[in-house]
Structure formats: C-alpha cells, structure tokens
CSV table of C-alpha atoms in Angstrom, one decimal:
chain,number,residue,atom,x,y,z
A,1,UNK,CA,138.4,73.1,61.4
A,2,UNK,CA,136.2,75.9,60.2
A,3,UNK,CA,135.3,78.6,62.7
A,4,UNK,CA,131.6,78.6,63.2
A,5,UNK,CA,129.8,81.7,64.2
A,6,UNK,CA,126.3,80.6,65.3
A,7,UNK,CA,126.6,80.8,69.1
A,8,UNK,CA,128.8,84.0,68.9
A,9,UNK,CA,125.9,85.6,66.9
A,10,UNK,CA,123.3,84.2,69.3
A,11,UNK,CA,125.1,85.8,72.2
A,12,UNK,CA,124.3,89.2,70.6
A,13,UNK,CA,120.6,88.8,71.4
A,14,UNK,CA,121.4,90.7,74.6
A,15,UNK,CA,122.1,93.8,72.5
A,16,UNK,CA,118.8,93.8,70.6
A,17,UNK,CA,116.3,95.8,72.8
A,18,UNK,CA,112.6,95.3,72.5
A,19,UNK,CA,109.8,98.0,72.6
A,20,UNK,CA,111.8,100.4,70.4
A,21,UNK,CA,108.9,102.8,70.0
A,22,UNK,CA,108.1,103.0,73.7
A,23,UNK,CA,109.7,104.9,76.6
A,24,UNK,CA,110.9,102.1,78.9
A,25,UNK,CA,111.5,102.3,82.6
A,26,UNK,CA,113.6,99.1,82.3
A,27,UNK,CA,114.9,98.0,78.9
A,28,UNK,CA,114.2,94.5,77.9
A,29,UNK,CA,116.4,92.7,75.3
A,30,UNK,CA,115.5,89.6,73.2
A,31,UNK,CA,117.6,87.3,75.2
A,32,UNK,CA,115.8,88.2,78.4
A,33,UNK,CA,112.4,88.0,76.6
A,34,UNK,CA,113.2,84.6,75.0
A,35,UNK,CA,114.1,83.0,78.3
A,36,UNK,CA,110.9,84.3,79.9
A,37,UNK,CA,108.9,83.1,76.9
A,38,UNK,CA,110.5,79.6,77.3
A,39,UNK,CA,109.5,79.4,80.9
A,40,UNK,CA,105.9,80.3,80.0
A,41,UNK,CA,105.8,78.0,77.0
A,42,UNK,CA,106.9,75.1,79.2
A,43,UNK,CA,104.0,75.7,81.6
A,44,UNK,CA,101.5,76.1,78.8
A,45,UNK,CA,102.5,72.8,77.4
A,46,UNK,CA,102.2,71.2,80.9
A,47,UNK,CA,98.7,72.8,81.2
A,48,UNK,CA,97.8,71.2,77.9
A,49,UNK,CA,98.9,67.7,79.0
A,50,UNK,CA,97.7,67.8,82.6
A,51,UNK,CA,94.5,69.9,82.4
A,52,UNK,CA,93.4,69.6,78.8
A,53,UNK,CA,94.2,66.0,77.9
A,54,UNK,CA,96.9,66.9,75.4
A,55,UNK,CA,100.1,65.1,74.5
A,56,UNK,CA,102.9,67.6,73.8
A,57,UNK,CA,106.5,67.8,74.7
A,58,UNK,CA,107.0,70.7,77.3
A,59,UNK,CA,110.8,70.6,76.9
A,60,UNK,CA,110.5,70.9,73.2
A,61,UNK,CA,108.1,73.7,73.5
A,62,UNK,CA,110.5,75.6,75.8
A,63,UNK,CA,113.4,75.0,73.3
A,64,UNK,CA,111.3,76.4,70.4
A,65,UNK,CA,110.5,79.4,72.6
A,66,UNK,CA,114.2,79.9,73.3
A,67,UNK,CA,114.9,80.3,69.6
A,68,UNK,CA,111.7,82.1,68.5
A,69,UNK,CA,113.2,85.5,68.1
A,70,UNK,CA,116.7,84.6,67.0
A,71,UNK,CA,116.3,86.1,63.5
A,72,UNK,CA,115.9,89.4,65.2
A,73,UNK,CA,119.6,89.4,65.7
A,74,UNK,CA,119.7,90.2,61.9
A,75,UNK,CA,116.4,92.0,61.4
A,76,UNK,CA,116.2,93.9,64.7
A,77,UNK,CA,113.0,94.0,66.7
A,78,UNK,CA,110.4,95.5,64.3
A,79,UNK,CA,107.7,97.0,66.5
A,80,UNK,CA,104.3,95.2,66.2
A,81,UNK,CA,102.4,98.3,65.0
A,82,UNK,CA,104.8,98.5,62.1
A,83,UNK,CA,105.1,94.8,61.4
A,84,UNK,CA,101.3,94.3,61.2
A,85,UNK,CA,100.5,97.7,59.7
A,86,UNK,CA,99.2,96.1,56.6
A,87,UNK,CA,99.4,92.9,54.6
A,88,UNK,CA,102.0,94.1,52.2
A,89,UNK,CA,104.4,95.1,55.0
A,90,UNK,CA,103.7,91.8,56.8
A,91,UNK,CA,104.4,89.8,53.6
A,92,UNK,CA,107.6,91.7,52.9
A,93,UNK,CA,108.8,91.3,56.6
A,94,UNK,CA,108.1,87.5,56.3
A,95,UNK,CA,110.5,87.4,53.4
A,96,UNK,CA,113.1,89.3,55.4
A,97,UNK,CA,112.7,86.9,58.3
A,98,UNK,CA,113.1,83.9,56.0
A,99,UNK,CA,116.4,85.4,54.7
A,100,UNK,CA,117.5,86.0,58.3
A,101,UNK,CA,116.7,82.4,59.1
A,102,UNK,CA,118.8,81.1,56.3
A,103,UNK,CA,121.6,83.4,57.3
A,104,UNK,CA,121.5,82.2,60.9
A,105,UNK,CA,121.6,78.5,59.6
A,106,UNK,CA,124.6,79.3,57.5
A,107,UNK,CA,126.6,80.0,60.7
A,108,UNK,CA,126.2,76.4,61.7
A,109,UNK,CA,128.3,73.4,60.6
A,110,UNK,CA,126.7,71.6,57.7
A,111,UNK,CA,125.9,68.5,59.7
A,112,UNK,CA,123.9,70.4,62.3
A,113,UNK,CA,121.8,72.8,60.1
A,114,UNK,CA,118.8,70.5,59.7
A,115,UNK,CA,118.6,70.1,63.4
A,116,UNK,CA,118.3,73.8,63.9
A,117,UNK,CA,116.0,74.6,61.0
A,118,UNK,CA,112.8,73.7,62.8
A,119,UNK,CA,114.0,75.8,65.8
A,120,UNK,CA,114.3,78.9,63.7
A,121,UNK,CA,111.2,78.5,61.4
A,122,UNK,CA,107.8,77.3,62.1
A,123,UNK,CA,107.0,73.8,60.9
A,124,UNK,CA,103.6,72.2,60.3
A,125,UNK,CA,104.5,69.1,62.3
A,126,UNK,CA,105.1,71.3,65.3
A,127,UNK,CA,102.2,73.6,64.7
A,128,UNK,CA,100.6,72.9,68.1
A,129,UNK,CA,103.8,73.7,70.0
A,130,UNK,CA,104.3,76.9,67.9
A,131,UNK,CA,100.7,77.9,68.9
A,132,UNK,CA,101.8,77.6,72.6
A,133,UNK,CA,105.0,79.5,71.9
A,134,UNK,CA,103.0,82.4,70.3
A,135,UNK,CA,100.8,82.4,73.3
A,136,UNK,CA,103.8,82.5,75.6
A,137,UNK,CA,105.3,85.3,73.6
A,138,UNK,CA,102.2,87.4,74.0
A,139,UNK,CA,102.0,86.6,77.8
A,140,UNK,CA,105.6,87.8,78.1
A,141,UNK,CA,104.7,91.0,76.3
A,142,UNK,CA,101.8,91.4,78.8
A,143,UNK,CA,104.0,90.9,81.7
A,144,UNK,CA,106.3,93.7,80.4
A,145,UNK,CA,103.3,96.0,80.0
A,146,UNK,CA,102.1,95.3,83.6
A,147,UNK,CA,105.6,95.8,85.0
A,148,UNK,CA,106.0,99.1,83.2
A,149,UNK,CA,102.6,100.4,84.3
A,150,UNK,CA,103.3,99.5,87.8
A,151,UNK,CA,106.5,101.6,87.7
A,152,UNK,CA,104.2,104.5,86.7
A,153,UNK,CA,105.0,104.4,83.0
A,154,UNK,CA,101.6,105.2,81.4
A,155,UNK,CA,103.1,104.7,77.9
A,156,UNK,CA,102.3,101.0,78.3
A,157,UNK,CA,98.7,101.3,79.4
A,158,UNK,CA,97.2,101.0,75.9
A,159,UNK,CA,99.8,98.3,74.9
A,160,UNK,CA,98.7,96.3,78.1
A,161,UNK,CA,95.1,96.5,77.1
A,162,UNK,CA,95.6,95.6,73.4
A,163,UNK,CA,98.0,92.7,74.4
A,164,UNK,CA,95.6,91.2,76.9
A,165,UNK,CA,92.9,91.4,74.2
A,166,UNK,CA,95.1,89.7,71.8
A,167,UNK,CA,95.9,86.9,74.3
A,168,UNK,CA,92.0,86.4,74.7
A,169,UNK,CA,91.5,86.4,71.0
A,170,UNK,CA,93.9,83.6,70.6
A,171,UNK,CA,91.4,81.4,72.4
A,172,UNK,CA,94.0,79.2,73.9
A,173,UNK,CA,92.7,77.7,77.2
A,174,UNK,CA,96.3,77.3,78.5
A,175,UNK,CA,96.9,81.0,78.2
A,176,UNK,CA,93.7,81.7,80.0
A,177,UNK,CA,94.9,79.4,82.8
A,178,UNK,CA,98.1,81.3,83.0
A,179,UNK,CA,96.2,84.6,83.3
A,180,UNK,CA,94.1,83.3,86.1
A,181,UNK,CA,96.8,81.5,88.1
A,182,UNK,CA,100.0,83.4,87.6
A,183,UNK,CA,99.3,87.0,86.3
A,184,UNK,CA,97.9,88.3,89.5
A,185,UNK,CA,101.2,87.8,91.3
A,186,UNK,CA,102.9,90.2,88.8
A,187,UNK,CA,100.9,93.0,90.4
A,188,UNK,CA,102.4,92.3,93.8
A,189,UNK,CA,105.5,93.6,95.5
A,190,UNK,CA,108.5,91.2,96.2
A,191,UNK,CA,107.5,91.0,99.8
A,192,UNK,CA,104.0,89.8,98.8
A,193,UNK,CA,105.4,87.4,96.2
A,194,UNK,CA,107.8,85.8,98.6
A,195,UNK,CA,105.2,85.0,101.3
C-alpha cells in the first residue's frame, strides 16, 4: 500500500505562524486559527438558519473553515497588506494558492481526492457557506487583535480598527450578530467570563 502524506502534512499547520509582520504577545499558528474559525463559522451558519431564515449546513460550514488555510502549509501565511497590495500581486498569489491546493490533493489517495477538492478550494455551489467562512476568518482575526491590544500590544490597534471595518463592509448580518453577542466577552477577564 502506498504511503500517503496528506495528514502528516496537515499536522504541520501548527508550525505556520500568523501575523508575521506584527510583534505578537502570543503567537498564533494556522492550526489554532483554523479551529477558532470553524467554531465561529458554525455559529454564523446557525444564525443564518435560526435568525435569518436560511437553510445552510452548520457542520459543513465548520468543516470548510477547518480546511480554509490548509494551502498555507505550502505557501506560508502571506500577510494581508502584501497579499492585497495590488491586483497583480493578488492575481499571482491566487495562482500560487491553486498550485498549493493541487499539491495538497496529490498527497491523498486517488479515490479520496475529489471529496477533499471542495474543502481546499472555493466552489460556486457552496458560495454561501464560503461567505460565512470568510466572515468567520475575519472575526477570528479581530479576536486576535482585541486580545493583543488588551495585553498592551499597541501594534495591533490599527489592525483591529481595519479588521472591524472590513467585517462591517462584508455586510453579513450573521457577523454583526456575533459582534453584538459574543465580541464584548473577549474584553473581559477570565473571572468575568466564567460568571
């Protein structure tokens, strides 16, 4: 039987740190970020169904979020200001991400690849779920900014402001619900949160 590498490579997510251009009080790797994003994506999908009359699969949304940054094992975490500096860089980075996606898929047995393809690349038929994953991704980044600022790290002040603005600009009601209901607790201490 052929030795497959997919999950051994996935386990390396814990070695890819985020926020490479920022001074971090606590480092965050893409494994930690992906799990937090999955938790948030799940509740955003529940919001859509329960409060906004939607009909999406919260568990599928969470799984998409778990895998949303897997290609960064190959590409690394390119900082947002670099990735979106201009259209040409963004276009070239999209090509690199697509090649990384294909490389990751090549680490799977042939009979499983097509099941993982939609997890690694955005598909039109799951566009609604990917929209929620993108919002969850931004909310996870916002949480990181808030936590860093609370620890006295002013390097994240501008990032917090611009990330919050980008969440609002997405115009996703479920993200606004998360901001209202859950974000205030991130400013509290453990003692306050546990009460």
